[in-house]
Short mmCIF file of C-alpha atoms in Angstrom, two decimals:
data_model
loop_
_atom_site.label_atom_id
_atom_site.label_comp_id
_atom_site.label_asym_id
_atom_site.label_seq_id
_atom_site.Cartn_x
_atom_site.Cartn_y
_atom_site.Cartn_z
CA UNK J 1 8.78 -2.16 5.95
CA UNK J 2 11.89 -0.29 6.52
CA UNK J 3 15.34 -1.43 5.06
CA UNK J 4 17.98 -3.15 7.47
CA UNK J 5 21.83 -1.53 7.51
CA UNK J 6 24.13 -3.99 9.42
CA UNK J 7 27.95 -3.12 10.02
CA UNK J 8 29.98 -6.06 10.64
CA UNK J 9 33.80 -7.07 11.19
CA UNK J 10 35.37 -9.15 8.65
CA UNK J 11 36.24 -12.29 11.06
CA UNK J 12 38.98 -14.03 11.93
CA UNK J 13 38.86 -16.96 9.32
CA UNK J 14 37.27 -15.11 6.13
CA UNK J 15 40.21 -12.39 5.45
CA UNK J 16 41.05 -13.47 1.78
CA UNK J 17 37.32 -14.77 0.76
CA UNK J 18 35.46 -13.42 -2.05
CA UNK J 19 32.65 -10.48 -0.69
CA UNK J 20 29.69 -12.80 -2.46
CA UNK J 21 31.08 -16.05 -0.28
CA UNK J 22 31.84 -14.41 2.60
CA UNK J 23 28.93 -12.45 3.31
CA UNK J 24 26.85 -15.49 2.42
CA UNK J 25 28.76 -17.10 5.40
CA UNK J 26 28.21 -13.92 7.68
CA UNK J 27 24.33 -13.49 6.87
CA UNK J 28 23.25 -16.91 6.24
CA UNK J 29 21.95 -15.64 2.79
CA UNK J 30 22.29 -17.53 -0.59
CA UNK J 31 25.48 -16.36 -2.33
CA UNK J 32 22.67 -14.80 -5.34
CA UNK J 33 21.39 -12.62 -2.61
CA UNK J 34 24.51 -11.14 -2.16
CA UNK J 35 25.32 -10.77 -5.55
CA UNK J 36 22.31 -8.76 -5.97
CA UNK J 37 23.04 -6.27 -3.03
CA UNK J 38 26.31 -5.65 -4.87
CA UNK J 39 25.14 -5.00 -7.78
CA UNK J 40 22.69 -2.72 -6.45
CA UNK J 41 25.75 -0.95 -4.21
CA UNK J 42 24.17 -2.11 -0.71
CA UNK J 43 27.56 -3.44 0.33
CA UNK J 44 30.30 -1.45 1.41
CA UNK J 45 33.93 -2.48 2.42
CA UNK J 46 35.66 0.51 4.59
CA UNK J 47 32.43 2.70 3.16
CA UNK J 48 33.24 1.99 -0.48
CA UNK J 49 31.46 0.20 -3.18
CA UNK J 50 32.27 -3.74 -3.40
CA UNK J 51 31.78 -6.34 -5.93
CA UNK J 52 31.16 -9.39 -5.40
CA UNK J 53 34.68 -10.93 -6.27
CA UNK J 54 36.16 -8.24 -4.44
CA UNK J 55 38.39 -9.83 -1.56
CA UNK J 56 38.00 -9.06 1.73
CA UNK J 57 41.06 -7.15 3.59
CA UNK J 58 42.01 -8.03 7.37
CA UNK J 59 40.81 -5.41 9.56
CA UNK J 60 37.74 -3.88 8.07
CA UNK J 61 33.95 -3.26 8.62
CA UNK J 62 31.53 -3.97 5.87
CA UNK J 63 28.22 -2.06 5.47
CA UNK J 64 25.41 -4.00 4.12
CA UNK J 65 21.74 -2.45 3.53
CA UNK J 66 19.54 -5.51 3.87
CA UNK J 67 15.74 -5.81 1.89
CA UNK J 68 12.75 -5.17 3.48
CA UNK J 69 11.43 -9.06 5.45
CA UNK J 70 8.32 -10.19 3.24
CA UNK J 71 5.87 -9.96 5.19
CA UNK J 72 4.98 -13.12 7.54
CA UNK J 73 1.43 -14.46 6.84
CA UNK J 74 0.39 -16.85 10.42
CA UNK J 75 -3.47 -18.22 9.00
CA UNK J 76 -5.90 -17.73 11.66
CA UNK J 77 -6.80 -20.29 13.52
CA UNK J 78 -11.07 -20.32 13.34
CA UNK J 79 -13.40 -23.22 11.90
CA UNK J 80 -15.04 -22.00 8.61
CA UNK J 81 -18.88 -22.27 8.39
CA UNK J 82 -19.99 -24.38 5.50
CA UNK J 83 -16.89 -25.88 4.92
CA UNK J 84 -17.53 -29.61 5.06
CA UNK J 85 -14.64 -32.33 4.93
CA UNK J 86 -15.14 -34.89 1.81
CA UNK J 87 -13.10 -37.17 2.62
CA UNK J 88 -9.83 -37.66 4.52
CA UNK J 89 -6.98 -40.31 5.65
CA UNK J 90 -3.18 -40.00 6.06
CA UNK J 91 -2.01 -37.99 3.24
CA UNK J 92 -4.87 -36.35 1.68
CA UNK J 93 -8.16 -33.75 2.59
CA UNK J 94 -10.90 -33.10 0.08
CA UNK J 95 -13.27 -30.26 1.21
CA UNK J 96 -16.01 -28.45 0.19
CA UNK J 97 -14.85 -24.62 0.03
CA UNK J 98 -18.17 -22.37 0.78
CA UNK J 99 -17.66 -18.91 -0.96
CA UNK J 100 -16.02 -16.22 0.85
CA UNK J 101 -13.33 -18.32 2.00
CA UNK J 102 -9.96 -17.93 0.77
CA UNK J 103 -7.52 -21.16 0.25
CA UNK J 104 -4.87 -19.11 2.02
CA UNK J 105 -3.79 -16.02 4.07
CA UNK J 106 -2.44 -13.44 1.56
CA UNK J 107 -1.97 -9.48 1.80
CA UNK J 108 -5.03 -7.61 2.70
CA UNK J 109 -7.34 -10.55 2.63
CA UNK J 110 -8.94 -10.75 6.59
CA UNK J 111 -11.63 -13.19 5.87
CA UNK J 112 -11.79 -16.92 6.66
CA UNK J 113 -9.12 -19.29 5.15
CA UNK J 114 -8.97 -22.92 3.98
CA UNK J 115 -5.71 -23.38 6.02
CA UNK J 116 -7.35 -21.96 8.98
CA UNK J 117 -10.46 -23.67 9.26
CA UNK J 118 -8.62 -26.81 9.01
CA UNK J 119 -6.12 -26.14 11.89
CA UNK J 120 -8.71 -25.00 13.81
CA UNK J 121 -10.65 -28.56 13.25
CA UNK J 122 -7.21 -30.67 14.64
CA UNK J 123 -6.68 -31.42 10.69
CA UNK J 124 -2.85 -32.08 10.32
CA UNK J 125 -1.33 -30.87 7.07
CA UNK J 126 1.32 -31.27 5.53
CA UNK J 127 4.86 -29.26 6.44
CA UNK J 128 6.18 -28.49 2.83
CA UNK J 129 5.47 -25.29 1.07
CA UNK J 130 5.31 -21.74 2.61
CA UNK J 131 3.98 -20.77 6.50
CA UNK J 132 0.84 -19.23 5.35
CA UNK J 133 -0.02 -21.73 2.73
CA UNK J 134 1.28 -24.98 4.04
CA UNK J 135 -0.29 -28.38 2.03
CA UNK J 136 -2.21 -26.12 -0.06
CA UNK J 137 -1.93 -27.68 -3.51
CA UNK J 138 -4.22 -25.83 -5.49
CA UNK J 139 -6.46 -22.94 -5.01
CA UNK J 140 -10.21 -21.65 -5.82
CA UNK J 141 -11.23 -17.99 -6.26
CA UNK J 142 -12.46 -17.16 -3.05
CA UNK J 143 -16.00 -15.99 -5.08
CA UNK J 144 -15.53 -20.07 -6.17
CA UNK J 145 -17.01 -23.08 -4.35
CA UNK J 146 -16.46 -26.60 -4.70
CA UNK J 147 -14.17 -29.54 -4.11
CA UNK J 148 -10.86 -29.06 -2.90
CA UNK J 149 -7.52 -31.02 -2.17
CA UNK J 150 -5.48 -30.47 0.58
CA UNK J 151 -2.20 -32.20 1.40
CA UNK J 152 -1.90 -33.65 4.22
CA UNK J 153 1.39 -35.47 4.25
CA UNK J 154 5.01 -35.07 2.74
CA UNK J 155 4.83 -37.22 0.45
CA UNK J 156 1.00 -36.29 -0.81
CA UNK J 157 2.59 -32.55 -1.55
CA UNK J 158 5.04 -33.79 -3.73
CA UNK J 159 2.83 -35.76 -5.68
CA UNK J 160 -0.06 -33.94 -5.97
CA UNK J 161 2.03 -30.29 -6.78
CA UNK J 162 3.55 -32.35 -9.41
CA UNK J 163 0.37 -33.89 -10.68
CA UNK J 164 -1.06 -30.47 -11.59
CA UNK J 165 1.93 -28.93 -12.82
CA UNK J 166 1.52 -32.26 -15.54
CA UNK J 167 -1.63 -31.62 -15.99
CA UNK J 168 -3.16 -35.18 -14.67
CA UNK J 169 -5.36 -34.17 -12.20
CA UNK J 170 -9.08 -33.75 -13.59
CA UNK J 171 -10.87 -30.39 -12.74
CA UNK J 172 -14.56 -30.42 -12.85
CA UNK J 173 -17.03 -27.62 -13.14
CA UNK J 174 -20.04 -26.65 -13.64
CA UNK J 175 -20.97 -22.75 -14.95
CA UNK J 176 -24.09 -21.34 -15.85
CA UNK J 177 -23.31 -18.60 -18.84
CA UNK J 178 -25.29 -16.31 -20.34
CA UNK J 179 -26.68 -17.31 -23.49
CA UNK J 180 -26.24 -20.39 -25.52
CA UNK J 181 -22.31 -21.04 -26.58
CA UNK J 182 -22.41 -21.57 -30.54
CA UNK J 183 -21.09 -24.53 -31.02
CA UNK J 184 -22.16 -26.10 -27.52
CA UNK J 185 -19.19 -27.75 -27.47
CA UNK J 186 -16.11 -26.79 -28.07
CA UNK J 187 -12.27 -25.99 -26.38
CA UNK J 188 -11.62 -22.39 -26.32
CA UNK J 189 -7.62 -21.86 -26.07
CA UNK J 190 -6.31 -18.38 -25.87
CA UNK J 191 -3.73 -17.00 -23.55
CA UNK J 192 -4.68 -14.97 -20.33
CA UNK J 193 -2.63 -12.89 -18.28
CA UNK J 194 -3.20 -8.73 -16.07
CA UNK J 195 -5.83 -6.87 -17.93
CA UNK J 196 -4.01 -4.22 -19.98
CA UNK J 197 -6.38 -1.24 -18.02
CA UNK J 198 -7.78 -3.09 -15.36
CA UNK J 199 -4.74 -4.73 -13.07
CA UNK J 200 -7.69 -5.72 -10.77
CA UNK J 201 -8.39 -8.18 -13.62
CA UNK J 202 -7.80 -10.75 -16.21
CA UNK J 203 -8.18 -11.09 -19.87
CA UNK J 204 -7.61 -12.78 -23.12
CA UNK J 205 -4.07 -10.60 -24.05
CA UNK J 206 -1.34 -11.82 -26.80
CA UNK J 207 1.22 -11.90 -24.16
CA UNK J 208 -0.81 -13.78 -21.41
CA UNK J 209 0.37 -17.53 -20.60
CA UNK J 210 -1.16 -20.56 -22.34
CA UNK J 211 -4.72 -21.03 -21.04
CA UNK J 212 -7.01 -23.69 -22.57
CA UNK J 213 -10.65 -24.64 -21.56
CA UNK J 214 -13.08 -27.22 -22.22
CA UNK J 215 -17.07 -27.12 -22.18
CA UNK J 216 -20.08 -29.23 -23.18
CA UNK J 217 -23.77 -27.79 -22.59
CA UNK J 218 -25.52 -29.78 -20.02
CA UNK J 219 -29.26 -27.88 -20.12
CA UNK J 220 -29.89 -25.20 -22.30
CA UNK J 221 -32.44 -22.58 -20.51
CA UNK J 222 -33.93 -19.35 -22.48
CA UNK J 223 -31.67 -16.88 -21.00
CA UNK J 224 -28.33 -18.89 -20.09
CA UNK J 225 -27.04 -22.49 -20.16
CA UNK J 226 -25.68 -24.54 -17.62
CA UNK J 227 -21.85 -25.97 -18.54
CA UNK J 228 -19.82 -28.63 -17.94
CA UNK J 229 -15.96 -27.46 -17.97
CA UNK J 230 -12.77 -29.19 -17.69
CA UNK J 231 -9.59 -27.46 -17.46
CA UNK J 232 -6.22 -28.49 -18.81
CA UNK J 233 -4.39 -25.16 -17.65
CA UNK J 234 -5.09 -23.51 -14.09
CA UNK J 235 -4.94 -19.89 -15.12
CA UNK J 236 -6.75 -17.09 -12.10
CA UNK J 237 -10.29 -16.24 -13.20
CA UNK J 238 -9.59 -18.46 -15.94
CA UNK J 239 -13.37 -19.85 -16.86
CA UNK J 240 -14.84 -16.65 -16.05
CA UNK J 241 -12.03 -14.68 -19.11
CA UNK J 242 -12.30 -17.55 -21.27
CA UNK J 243 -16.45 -17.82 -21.33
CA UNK J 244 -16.09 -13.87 -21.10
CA UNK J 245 -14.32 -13.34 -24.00
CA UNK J 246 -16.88 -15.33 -26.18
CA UNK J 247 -19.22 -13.48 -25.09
CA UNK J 248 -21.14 -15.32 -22.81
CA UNK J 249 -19.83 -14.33 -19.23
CA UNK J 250 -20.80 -16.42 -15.83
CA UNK J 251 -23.79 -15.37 -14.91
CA UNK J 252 -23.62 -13.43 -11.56
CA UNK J 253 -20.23 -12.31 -12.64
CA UNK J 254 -20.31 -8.04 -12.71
CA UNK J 255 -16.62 -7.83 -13.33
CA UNK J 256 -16.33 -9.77 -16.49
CA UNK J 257 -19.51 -8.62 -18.01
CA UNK J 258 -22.71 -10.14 -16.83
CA UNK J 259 -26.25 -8.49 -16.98
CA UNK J 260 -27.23 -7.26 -13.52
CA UNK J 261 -30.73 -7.90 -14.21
CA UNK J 262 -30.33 -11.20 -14.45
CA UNK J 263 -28.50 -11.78 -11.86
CA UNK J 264 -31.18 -9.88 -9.12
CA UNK J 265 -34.17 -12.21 -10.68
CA UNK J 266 -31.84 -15.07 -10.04
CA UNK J 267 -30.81 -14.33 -6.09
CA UNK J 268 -27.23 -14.28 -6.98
CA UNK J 269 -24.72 -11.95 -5.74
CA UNK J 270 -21.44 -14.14 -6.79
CA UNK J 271 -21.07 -15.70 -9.96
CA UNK J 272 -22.47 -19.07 -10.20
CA UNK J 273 -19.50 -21.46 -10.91
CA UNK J 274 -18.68 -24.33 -8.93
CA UNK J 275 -15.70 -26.93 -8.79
CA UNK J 276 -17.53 -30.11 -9.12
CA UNK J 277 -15.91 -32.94 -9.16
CA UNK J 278 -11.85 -33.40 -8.85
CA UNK J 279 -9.67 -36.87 -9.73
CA UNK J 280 -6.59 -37.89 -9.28
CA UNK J 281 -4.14 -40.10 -8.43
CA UNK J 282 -4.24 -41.39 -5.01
CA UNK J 283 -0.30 -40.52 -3.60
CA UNK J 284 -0.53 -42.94 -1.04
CA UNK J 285 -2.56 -46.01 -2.47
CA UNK J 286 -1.93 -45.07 -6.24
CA UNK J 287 -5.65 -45.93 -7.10
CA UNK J 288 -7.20 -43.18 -8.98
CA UNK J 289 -10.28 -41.45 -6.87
CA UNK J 290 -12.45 -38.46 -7.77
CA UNK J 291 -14.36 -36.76 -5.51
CA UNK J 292 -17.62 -34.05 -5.99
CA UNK J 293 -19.29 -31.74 -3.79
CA UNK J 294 -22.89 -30.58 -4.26
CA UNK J 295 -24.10 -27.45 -5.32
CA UNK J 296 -24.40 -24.98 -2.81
CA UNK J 297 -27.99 -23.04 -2.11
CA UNK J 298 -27.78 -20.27 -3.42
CA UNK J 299 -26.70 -21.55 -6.86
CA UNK J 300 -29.00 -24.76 -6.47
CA UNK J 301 -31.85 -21.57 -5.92
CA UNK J 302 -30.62 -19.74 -9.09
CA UNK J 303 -30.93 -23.30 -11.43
CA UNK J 304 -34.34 -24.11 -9.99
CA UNK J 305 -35.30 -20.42 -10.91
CA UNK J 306 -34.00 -20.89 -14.52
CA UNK J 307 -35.78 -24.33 -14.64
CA UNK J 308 -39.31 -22.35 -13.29
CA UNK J 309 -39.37 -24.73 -10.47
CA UNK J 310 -39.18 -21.88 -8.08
#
């Protein structure tokens, strides 16, 4: 989107003032915004440079080049097949996310949205947090399924954004990996952050922030073993890296290294890892609750496969 240029007249009232606290005044714009466009020489007193504790003469028009608006997100209003409502009261919404359905609207995603489907089933969320993501707490990959909190009231956002950030809310999920993990149970911690070829993607790197992930083996099959994970860190793609970069990938997972083959004898076509179970402290009644959501069908298919039941 194009840059704004506005051309204003100092007022009556602000002759004297400092350019930062003056144009915060005329713009509405934090006095750090300001700061910023001077330092980057979008303002301009009588069409020359200003700094930001420049002064403001009587008489004079000031130039400013605005930034380019983010762009404005508005979630689509339309209920989400498959997405089922766990529970709900006052201040929170658990939900089953289906795969192919985003938590929220972002940039160049056009498919179906958590936020959405909800306002389009008269679910009342809560106010706090950005237009296009409002009451969304945490987030799944939209390739992800499984249980999901929403907020729903004021107070349930604050508690719940600041649960995670401490770590006390307790993630749940099950992964079937190729292989059999040596040992088959163990904590892998290594930092993730932007593939260093592959933007598109993720990866164990030096620089990456802190990621650390838990797993046990639940049933061990010939070709791949079914996991249960628990997170401590909530880092994107962050089971599929970790299990990646010991060499056992999710099956159904292309992008971080999965065998194909497999994948076509097994009916999948997404990578078969689902949130499970999630706890945490009520906000409202302060009573710890967890709640799960099945496995969908195509992954229940893909275990009864591996199990020769189908």
């Amino acid at each position: 989107m194009a840059r704004e240029n506005r051309r204003l007249p100092v007022p009556e009232g602000l002759e004297g003032m400092r350019v930062d606290a003056a144009l915060a005044k005329m713009l509405g714009l934090p006095r750090t915004v300001v700061a910023q466009l001077c330092a980057d020489g979008d303002v301009l007193v009588d069409e020359h440079p200003a700094g930001k504790s420049d002064r403001l003469p009587a008489g004079v028009w000031v130039d400013v080049t605005l930034p380019a608006p983010e762009p404005t997100l508005v979630p689509k209003e339309e209920l989400v097949e498959g997405m089922d409502v766990l529970y709900f009261d006052d201040d929170v919404i658990v939900i089953h996310k289906p795969v192919g359905v985003a938590a929220h609207p972002t940039v160049g995603w056009e498919g179906p949205t958590v936020v959405g489907g909800l306002a389009a089933a008269g679910f009342r969320v809560s106010t706090s947090g950005p237009t296009e993501r409002k009451g969304i707490v945490q987030r799944l990959d939209v390739g992800t399924s499984g249980v999901m909190v929403v907020a729903a009231s004021e107070r349930a956002y604050s508690a719940l954004k600041q649960a995670f950030k401490e770590r006390t809310v307790k993630k749940t999920y099950h992964a079937i990996v190729q292989g059999l993990p040596d040992p088959i149970e163990g904590t892998i911690d290594a930092p993730i952050g932007r593939h260093p070829s592959s933007g598109w993607k993720f990866a164990v790197v030096d620089d990456g922030k802190p990621a650390v992930t838990h797993y046990e083996l639940v049933e061990a099959f010939r070709e791949a073993s079914l996991l249960e994970v628990h997170l401590e860190t909530g880092r994107t793609h962050q089971i599929r890296v970790h299990m990646s970069a010991t060499g056992h990938p999710c099956v159904g997972d292309p992008m971080y290294g999965s065998d194909p083959n497999l994948s076509k004898r097994l009916g999948l076509i997404r990578q078969w890892l689902h949130a499970v179970k999630l706890g945490f402290t009520h906000p409202g009644t302060g009573k710890w609750m967890e709640v799960e959501a099945p496995y969908p069908a195509d992954l229940e298919h893909a275990l009864g496969v591996l199990r020769g039941e189908r």
